[in-house]
Coordinates of C-alpha atoms and ligand atoms in Angstrom, one line a residue:
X136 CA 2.9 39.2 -3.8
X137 CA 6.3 39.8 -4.3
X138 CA 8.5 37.5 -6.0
X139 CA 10.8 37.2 -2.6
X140 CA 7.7 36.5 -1.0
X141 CA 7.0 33.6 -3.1
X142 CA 10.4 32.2 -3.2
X143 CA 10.0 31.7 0.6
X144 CA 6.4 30.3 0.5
X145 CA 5.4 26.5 0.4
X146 CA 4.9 24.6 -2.5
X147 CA 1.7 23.8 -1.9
X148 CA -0.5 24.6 1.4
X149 CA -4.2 24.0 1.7
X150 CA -5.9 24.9 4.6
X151 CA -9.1 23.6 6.1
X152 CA -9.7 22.3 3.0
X153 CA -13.6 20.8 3.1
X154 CA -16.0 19.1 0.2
X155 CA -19.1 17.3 0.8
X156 CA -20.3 16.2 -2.8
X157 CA -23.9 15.8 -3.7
X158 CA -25.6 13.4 -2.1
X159 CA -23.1 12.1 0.1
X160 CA -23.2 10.7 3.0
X161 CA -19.9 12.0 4.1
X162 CA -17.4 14.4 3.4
X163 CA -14.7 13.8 0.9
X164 CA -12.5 16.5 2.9
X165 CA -13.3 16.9 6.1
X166 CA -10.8 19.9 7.7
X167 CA -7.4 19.0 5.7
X168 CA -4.5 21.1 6.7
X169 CA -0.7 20.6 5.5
X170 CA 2.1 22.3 3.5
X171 CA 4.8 20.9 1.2
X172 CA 8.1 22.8 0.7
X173 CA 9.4 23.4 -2.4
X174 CA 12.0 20.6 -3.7
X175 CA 10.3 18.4 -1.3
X176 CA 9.2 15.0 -3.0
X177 CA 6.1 14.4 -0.9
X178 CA 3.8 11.1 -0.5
X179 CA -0.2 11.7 -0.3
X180 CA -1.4 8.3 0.5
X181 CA -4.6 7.0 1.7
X182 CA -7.1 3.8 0.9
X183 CA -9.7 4.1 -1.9
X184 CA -12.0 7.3 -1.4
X185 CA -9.5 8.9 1.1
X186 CA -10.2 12.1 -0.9
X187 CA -6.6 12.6 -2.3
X188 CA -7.8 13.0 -6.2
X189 CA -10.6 15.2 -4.1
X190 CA -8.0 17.2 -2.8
X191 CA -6.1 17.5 -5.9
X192 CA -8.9 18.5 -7.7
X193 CA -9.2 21.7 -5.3
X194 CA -5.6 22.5 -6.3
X195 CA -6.4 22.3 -10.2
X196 CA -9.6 24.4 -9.8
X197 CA -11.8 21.6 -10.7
X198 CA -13.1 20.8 -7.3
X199 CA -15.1 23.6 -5.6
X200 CA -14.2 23.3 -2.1
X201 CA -17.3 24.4 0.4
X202 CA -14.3 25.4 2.5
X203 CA -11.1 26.5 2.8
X204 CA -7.9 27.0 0.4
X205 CA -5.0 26.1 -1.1
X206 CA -2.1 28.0 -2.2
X207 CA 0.4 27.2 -4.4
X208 CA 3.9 29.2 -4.0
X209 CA 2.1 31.2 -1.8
X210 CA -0.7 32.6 -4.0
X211 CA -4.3 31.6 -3.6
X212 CA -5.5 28.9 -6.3
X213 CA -9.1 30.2 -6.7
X214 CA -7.8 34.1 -6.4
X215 CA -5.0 33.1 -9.1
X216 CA -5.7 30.8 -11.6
X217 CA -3.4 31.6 -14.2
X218 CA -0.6 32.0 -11.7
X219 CA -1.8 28.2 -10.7
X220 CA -2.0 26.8 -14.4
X221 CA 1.5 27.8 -14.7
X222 CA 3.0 26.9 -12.0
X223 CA 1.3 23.3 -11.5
X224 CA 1.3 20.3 -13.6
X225 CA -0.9 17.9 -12.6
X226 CA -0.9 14.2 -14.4
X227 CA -4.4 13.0 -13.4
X228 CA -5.7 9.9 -12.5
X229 CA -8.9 9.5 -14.8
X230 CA -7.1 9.3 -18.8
X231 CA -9.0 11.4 -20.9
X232 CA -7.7 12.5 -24.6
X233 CA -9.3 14.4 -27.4
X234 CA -9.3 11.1 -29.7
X235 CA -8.7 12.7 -33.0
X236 CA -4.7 14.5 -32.1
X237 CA -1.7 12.7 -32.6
X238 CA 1.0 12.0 -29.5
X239 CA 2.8 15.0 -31.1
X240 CA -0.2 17.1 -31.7
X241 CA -1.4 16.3 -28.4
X242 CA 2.0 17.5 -26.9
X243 CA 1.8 20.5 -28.7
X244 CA -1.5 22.0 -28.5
X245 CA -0.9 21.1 -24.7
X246 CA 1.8 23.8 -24.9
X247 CA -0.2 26.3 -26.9
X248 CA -2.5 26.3 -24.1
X249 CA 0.2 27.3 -21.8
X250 CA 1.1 30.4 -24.3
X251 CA 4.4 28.2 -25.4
X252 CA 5.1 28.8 -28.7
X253 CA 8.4 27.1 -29.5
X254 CA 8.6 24.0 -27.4
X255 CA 9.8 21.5 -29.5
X256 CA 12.7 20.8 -27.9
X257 CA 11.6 20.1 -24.7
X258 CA 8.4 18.1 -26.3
X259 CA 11.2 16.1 -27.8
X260 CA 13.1 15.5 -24.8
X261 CA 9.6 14.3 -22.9
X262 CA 9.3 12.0 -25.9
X263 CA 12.1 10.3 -25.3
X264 CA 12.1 9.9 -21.5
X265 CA 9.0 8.7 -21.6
X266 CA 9.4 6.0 -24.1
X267 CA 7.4 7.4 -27.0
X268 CA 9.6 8.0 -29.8
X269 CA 7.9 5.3 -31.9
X270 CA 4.4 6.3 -30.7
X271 CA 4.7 10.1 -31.5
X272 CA 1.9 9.8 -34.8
X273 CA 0.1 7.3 -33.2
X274 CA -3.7 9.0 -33.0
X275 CA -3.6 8.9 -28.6
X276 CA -6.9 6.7 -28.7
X277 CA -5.1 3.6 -30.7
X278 CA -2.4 3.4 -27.9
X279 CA -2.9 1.0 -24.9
X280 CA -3.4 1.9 -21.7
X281 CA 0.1 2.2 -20.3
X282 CA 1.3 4.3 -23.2
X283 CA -1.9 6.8 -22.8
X284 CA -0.3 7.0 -19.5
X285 CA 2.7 8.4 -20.8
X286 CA 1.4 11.3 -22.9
X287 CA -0.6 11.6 -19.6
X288 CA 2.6 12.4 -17.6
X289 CA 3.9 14.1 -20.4
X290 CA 1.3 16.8 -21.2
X291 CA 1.4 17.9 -17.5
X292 CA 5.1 18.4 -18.2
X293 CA 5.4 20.5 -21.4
X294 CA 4.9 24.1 -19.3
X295 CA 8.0 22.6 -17.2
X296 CA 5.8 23.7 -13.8
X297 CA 7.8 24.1 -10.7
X298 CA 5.2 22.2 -9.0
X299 CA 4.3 18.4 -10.3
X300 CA 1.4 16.6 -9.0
X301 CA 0.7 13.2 -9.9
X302 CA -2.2 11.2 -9.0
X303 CA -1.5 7.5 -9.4
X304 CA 0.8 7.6 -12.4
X305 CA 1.7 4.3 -12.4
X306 CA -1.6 2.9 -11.7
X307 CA -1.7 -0.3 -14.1
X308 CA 1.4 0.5 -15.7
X309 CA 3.9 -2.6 -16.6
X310 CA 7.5 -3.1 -14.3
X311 CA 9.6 -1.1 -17.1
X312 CA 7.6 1.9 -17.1
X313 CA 7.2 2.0 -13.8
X314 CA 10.5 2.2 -13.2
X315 CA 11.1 4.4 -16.0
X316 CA 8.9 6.6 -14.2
X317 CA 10.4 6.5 -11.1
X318 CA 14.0 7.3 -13.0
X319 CA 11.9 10.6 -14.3
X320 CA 10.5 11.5 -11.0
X321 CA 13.8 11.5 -9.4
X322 CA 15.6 13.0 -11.9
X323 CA 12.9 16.3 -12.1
X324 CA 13.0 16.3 -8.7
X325 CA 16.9 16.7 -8.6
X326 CA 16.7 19.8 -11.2
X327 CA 14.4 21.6 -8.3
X328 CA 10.7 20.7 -9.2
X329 CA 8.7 19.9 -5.9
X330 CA 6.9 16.6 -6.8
X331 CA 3.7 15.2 -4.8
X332 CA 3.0 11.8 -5.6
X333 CA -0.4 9.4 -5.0
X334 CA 0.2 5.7 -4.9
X335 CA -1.2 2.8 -3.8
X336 CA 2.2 1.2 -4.0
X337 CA 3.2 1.9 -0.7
X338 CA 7.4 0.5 -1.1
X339 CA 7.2 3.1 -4.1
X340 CA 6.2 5.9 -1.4
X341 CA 8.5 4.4 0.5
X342 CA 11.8 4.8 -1.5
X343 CA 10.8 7.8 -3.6
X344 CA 9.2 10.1 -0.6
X345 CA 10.9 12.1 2.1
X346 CA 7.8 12.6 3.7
X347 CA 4.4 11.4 3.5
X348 CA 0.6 12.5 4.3
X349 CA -1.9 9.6 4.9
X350 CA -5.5 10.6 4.3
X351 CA -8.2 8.4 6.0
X352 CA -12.0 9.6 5.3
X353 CA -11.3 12.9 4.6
X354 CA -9.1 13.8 7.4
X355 CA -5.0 13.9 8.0
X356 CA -4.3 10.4 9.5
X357 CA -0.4 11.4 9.4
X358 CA 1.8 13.6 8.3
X359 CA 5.9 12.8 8.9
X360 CA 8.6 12.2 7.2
X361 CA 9.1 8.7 5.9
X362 CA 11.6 7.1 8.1
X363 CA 9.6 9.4 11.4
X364 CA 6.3 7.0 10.0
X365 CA 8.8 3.7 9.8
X366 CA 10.0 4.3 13.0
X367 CA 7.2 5.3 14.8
X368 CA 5.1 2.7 14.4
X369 CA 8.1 0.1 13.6
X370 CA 7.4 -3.1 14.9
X371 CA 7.8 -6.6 13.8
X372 CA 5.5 -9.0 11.7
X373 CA 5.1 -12.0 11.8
X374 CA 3.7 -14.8 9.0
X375 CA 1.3 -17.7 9.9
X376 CA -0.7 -20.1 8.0
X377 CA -4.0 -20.6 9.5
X378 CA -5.4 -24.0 9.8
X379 CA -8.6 -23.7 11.6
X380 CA -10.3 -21.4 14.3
X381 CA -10.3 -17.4 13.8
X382 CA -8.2 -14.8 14.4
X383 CA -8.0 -13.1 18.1
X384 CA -9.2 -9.8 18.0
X385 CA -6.8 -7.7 19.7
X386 CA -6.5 -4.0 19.3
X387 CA -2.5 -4.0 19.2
X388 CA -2.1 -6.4 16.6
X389 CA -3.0 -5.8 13.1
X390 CA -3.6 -8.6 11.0
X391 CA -3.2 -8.6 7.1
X392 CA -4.8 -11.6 5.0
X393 CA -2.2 -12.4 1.9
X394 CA -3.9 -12.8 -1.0
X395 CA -7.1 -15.6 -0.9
X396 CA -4.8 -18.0 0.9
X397 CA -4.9 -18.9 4.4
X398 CA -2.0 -17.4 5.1
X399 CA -1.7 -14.3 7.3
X400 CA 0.6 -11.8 8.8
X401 CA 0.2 -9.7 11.9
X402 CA 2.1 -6.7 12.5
X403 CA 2.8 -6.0 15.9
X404 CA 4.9 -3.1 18.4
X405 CA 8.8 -3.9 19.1
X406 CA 8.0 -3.4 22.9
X407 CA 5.7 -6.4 22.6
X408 CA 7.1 -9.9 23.4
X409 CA 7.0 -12.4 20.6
X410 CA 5.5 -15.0 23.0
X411 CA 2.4 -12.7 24.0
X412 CA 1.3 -12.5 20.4
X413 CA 1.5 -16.5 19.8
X414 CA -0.2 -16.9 22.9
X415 CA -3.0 -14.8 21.9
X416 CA -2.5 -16.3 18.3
X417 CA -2.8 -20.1 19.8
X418 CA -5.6 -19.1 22.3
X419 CA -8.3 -19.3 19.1
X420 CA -6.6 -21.1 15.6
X421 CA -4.5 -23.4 15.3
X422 CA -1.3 -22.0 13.3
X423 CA 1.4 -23.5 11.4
X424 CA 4.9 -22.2 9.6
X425 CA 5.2 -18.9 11.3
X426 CA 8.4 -16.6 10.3
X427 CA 8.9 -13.3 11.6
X428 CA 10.4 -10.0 10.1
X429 CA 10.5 -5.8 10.3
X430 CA 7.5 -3.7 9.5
X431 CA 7.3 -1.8 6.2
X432 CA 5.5 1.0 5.3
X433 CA 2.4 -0.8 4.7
X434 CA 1.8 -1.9 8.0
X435 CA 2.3 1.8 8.9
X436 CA -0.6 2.1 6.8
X437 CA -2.8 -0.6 8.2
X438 CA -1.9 0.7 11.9
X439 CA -3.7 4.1 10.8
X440 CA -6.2 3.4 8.7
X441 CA -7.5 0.7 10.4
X442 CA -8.6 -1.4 7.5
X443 CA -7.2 -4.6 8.8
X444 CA -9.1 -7.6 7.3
X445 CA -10.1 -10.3 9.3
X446 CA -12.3 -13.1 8.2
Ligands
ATP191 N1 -17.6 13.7 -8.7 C1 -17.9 13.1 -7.5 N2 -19.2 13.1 -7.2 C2 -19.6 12.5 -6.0 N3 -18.8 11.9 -5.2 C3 -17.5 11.9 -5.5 C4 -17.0 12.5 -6.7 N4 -15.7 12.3 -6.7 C5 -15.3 11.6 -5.6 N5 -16.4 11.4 -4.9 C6 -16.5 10.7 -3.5 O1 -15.6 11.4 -2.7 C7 -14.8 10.5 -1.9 C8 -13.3 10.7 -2.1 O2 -13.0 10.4 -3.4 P1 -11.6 10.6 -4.1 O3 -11.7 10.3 -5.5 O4 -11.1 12.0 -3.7 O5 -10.7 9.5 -3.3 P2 -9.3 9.0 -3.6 O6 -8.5 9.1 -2.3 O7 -8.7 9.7 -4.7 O8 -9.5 7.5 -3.9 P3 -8.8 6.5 -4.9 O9 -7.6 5.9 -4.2 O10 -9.8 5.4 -5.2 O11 -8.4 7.2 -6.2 C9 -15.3 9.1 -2.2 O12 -16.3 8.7 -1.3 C10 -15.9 9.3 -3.6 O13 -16.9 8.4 -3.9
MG192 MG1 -8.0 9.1 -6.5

């Protein structure tokens, strides 16, 4: 493939991407289809065992897929893997370390395997934006969890790949680093890096992403751009405490338990009238304290994956 040719291709596409595992009852991918441009800075979101680190295992070559492909810049993952290694950085979700390297030794055998001989530099620079500088001959196995994290994201970084794939980076990670993160994100994604990013934190998708794919069992629940999925399904919500009785089961209405408190919220269309829903709500518990308020991404979320919790 030409060079032009690849400049015009997507970031990443897979195609019909399917994996059943061993002994599984169901597939992880079941048919996924989708494409991210380059520069894009793209959500993949979905509950617990959606098959997002599935799917991003396919990309990195350590997922056999029983079907289908992915390409990244155009060129076939499986057919090119050394065009893949170089061109992807993926910051996984599972933090494994050889124990026995130092941040900076970590850092920089990271870069021998990419064939980078000189990288100091840059190693520095990811150092320092990361918020290691004091860590960097720390042996990786006495740092806690949040700074493994770090050397996590930055080892996926020192090849500077074109295309960054992060699977829940800030998974556990404390309010300063996430939003030291967040600054880092942004700021590679300005210099031209395409950046797909899997949260659970769905107001993080929702500021950081232009658009988002929502996996659900395997398959493509939605695919839009952020403000299409806000829209869409943009509704109101409205807050009750629950005294007694249970919740009505309507299809229409999704209703969200907050925390292990009785208090719930319900997220429901713009189109439907405010009165309908209390009716319904009144019909079977007896409510008190209600306030009302616009939908966020999250009940986007709940509307398609269905997992609404009701007691
Ligand atoms: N190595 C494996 N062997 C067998 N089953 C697996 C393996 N890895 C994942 N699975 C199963 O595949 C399904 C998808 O898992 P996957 O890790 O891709 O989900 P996920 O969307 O990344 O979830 P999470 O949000 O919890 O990280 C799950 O049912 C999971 O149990
Ligand atoms: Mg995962």
């Amino acid at each position: 493939m030409s060079s032009k040719e690849s400049e015009n291709s997507a970031a990443l596409r897979v195609l019909n991407l399917r994996k059943t595992y061993k002994a599984a009852a169901a597939p992880a991918l079941d048919g996924v289809t989708f494409e991210v441009g380059q520069g894009e800075f793209f959500g993949l979101l979905g509950p617990n065992g959606a098959g997002k680190s599935t799917l991003i295992g396919t990309v990195a070559g350590l997922v056999k897929p029983d079907a289908g492909s992915a390409y990244i810049l155009g060129r076939d993952t499986v057919k090119e893997p050394r065009f893949t290694k170089m061109a992807v950085g993926i910051v996984p979700q599972e933090i494994t370390f050889d124990p026995f390297f130092t941040v900076r030794e970590t850092l920089r055998l990271q870069s021998g395997f990419y064939g980078i001989r000189h990288n100091d530099i840059w190693i520095s620079t990811l150092i320092s934006r990361l918020g290691l500088s004091d860590k960097i001959n720390e042996k990786v196995s006495r740092l806690s969890g949040g700074m493994k994290r770090r050397v996590l994201i930055a080892q996926a970084l020192v090849h500077k790949p074109p295309v960054i794939i992060l699977d829940e980076p800030t998974a556990g990670v404390d309010v300063e680093l996430r939003h030291r993160i967040w600054d880092f994100m942004q700021e590679l994604h300005a210099h031209g890096h395409t950046i797909i990013l899997t949260t659970h934190y769905l107001e993080e998708a929702q500021s950081l992403c232009g658009r988002i794919a929502l996996l659900n069992g395997g398959k493509l629940a939605a695919l839009d751009t952020t403000k299409a999925l806000l829209s869409r399904f943009s509704g109101k919500r409205l807050r009750f405490t629950l005294r007694s009785g249970s919740l009505p089961a309507i299809a229409d209405f999704v209703f969200e338990r907050i925390g292990q408190t009785n208090d719930y919220a319900v997220s429901y269309r713009n189109d439907t009238d405010i009165l309908t829903v209390l009716q319904a709500l009144q019909s079977t518990a007896r409510i008190d304290d209600v306030h009302t308020g616009e939908s966020s991404l999250e009940e986007v979320f709940l509307h398609l994956t269905n997992s609404d919790k009701r007691p």
